[in-house]
mmCIF file of C-alpha atoms in Angstrom:
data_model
loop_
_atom_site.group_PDB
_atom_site.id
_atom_site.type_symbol
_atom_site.label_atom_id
_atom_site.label_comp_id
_atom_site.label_asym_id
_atom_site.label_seq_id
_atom_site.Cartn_x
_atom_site.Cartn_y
_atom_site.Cartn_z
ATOM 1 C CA UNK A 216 -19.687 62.272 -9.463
ATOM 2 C CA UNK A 217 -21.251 65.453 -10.876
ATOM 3 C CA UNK A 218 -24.098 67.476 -9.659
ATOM 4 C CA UNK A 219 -26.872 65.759 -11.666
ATOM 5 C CA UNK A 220 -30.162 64.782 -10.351
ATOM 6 C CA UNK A 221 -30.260 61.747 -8.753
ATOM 7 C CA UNK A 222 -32.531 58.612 -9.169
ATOM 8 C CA UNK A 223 -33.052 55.805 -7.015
ATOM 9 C CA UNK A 224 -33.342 51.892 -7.994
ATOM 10 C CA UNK A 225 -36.775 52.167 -6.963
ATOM 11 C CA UNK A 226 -37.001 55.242 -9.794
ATOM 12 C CA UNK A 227 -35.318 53.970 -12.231
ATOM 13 C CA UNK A 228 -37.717 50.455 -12.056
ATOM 14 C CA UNK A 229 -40.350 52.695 -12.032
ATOM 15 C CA UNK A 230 -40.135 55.476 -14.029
ATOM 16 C CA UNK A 231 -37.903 53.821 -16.646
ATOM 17 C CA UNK A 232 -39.620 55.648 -19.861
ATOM 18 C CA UNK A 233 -39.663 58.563 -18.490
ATOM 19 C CA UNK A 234 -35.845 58.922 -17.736
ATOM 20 C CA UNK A 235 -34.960 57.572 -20.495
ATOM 21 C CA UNK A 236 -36.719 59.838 -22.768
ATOM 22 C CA UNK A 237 -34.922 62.246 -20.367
ATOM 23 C CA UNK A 238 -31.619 60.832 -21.243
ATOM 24 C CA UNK A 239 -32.325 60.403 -25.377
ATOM 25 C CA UNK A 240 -32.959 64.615 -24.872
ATOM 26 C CA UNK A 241 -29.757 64.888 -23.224
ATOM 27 C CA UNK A 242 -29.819 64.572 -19.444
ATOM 28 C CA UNK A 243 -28.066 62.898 -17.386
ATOM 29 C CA UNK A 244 -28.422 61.008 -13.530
ATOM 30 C CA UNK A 245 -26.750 60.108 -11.284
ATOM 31 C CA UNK A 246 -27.862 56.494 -10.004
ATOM 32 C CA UNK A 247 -28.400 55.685 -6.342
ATOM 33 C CA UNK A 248 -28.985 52.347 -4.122
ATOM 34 C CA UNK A 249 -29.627 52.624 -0.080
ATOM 35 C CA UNK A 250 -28.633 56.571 -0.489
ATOM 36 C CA UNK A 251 -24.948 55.444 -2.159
ATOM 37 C CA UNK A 252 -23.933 56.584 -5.112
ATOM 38 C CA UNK A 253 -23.309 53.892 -7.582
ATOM 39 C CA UNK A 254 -22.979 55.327 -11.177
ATOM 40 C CA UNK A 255 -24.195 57.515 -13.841
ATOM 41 C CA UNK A 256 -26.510 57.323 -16.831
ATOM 42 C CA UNK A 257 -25.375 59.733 -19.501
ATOM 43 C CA UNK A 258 -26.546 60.040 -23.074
ATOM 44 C CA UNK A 259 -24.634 58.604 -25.783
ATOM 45 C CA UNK A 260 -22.873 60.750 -28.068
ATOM 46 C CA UNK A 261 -23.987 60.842 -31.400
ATOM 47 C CA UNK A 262 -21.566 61.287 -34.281
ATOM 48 C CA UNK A 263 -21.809 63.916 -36.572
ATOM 49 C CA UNK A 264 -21.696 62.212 -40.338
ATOM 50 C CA UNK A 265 -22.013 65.826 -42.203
ATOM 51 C CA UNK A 266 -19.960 69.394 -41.871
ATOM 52 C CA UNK A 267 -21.397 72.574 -42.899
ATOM 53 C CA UNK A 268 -18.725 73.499 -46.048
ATOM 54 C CA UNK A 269 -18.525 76.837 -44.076
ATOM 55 C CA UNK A 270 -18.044 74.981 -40.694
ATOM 56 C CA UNK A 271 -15.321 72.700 -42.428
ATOM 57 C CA UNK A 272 -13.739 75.672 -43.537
ATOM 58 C CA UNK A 273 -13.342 77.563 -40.516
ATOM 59 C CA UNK A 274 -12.005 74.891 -38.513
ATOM 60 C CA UNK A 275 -9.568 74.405 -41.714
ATOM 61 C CA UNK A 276 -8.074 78.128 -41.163
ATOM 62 C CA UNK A 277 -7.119 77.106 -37.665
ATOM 63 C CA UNK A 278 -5.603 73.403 -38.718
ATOM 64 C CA UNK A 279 -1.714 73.052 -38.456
ATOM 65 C CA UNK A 280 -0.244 72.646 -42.054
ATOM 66 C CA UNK A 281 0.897 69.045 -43.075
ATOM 67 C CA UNK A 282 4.542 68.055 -44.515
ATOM 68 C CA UNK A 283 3.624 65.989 -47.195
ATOM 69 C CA UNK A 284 7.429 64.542 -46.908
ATOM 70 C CA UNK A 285 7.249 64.385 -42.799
ATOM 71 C CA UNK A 286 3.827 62.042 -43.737
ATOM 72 C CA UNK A 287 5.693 59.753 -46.037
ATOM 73 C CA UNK A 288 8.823 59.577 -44.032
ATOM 74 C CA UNK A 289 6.747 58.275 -40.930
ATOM 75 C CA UNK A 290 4.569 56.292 -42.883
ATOM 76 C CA UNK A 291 8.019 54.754 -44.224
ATOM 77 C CA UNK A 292 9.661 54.119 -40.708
ATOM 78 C CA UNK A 293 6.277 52.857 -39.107
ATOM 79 C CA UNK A 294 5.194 50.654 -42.274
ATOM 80 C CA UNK A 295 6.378 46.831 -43.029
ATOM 81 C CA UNK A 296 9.157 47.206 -45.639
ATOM 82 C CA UNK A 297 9.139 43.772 -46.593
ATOM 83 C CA UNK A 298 8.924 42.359 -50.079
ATOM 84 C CA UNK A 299 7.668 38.518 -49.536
ATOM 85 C CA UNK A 300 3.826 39.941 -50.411
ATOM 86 C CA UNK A 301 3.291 38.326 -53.709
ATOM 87 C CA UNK A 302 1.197 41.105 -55.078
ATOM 88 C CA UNK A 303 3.763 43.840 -54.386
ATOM 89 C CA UNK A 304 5.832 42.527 -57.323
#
């Protein structure tokens, strides 16, 4: 386990808002019962749903280039060729 602070089962009954406000800001614990270690509570991470354009386009610079023939030929060898779909007529 990482060097977090520690909490107790006693704290975490407790003082439940409190480190859990602590954890929605971003820290993290490490749990305890009868002075063992037993696990971790660690923020969730969040998802980013919007880019910066100028973000977006810096990390594009750095991207690998893409075969646009390499793409269909594994999406070919990977994909169901068969014709028994009656709307692929």
């Amino acid at each position: 386990m990482s060097a977090q602070p520690e909490i107790t089962q006693h704290d975490l009954r407790n003082r439940s808002r409190q480190i859990m406000d602590a954890v929605q800001d971003g820290q993290s614990f490490t749990l305890t019962r009868d002075g063992h270690q037993i696990g971790e509570l660690i923020p969730l991470r969040r998802r980013r749903r919007f880019v910066q354009g100028s973000e977006f386009a810096a990390m594009s610079r750095t991207a690998s280039g893409v075969s646009l023939e390499a793409s269909r030929a594994d999406q070919d060898a990977t994909a169901d060729q068969e014709t028994d779909d009656p709307y692929c007529r």
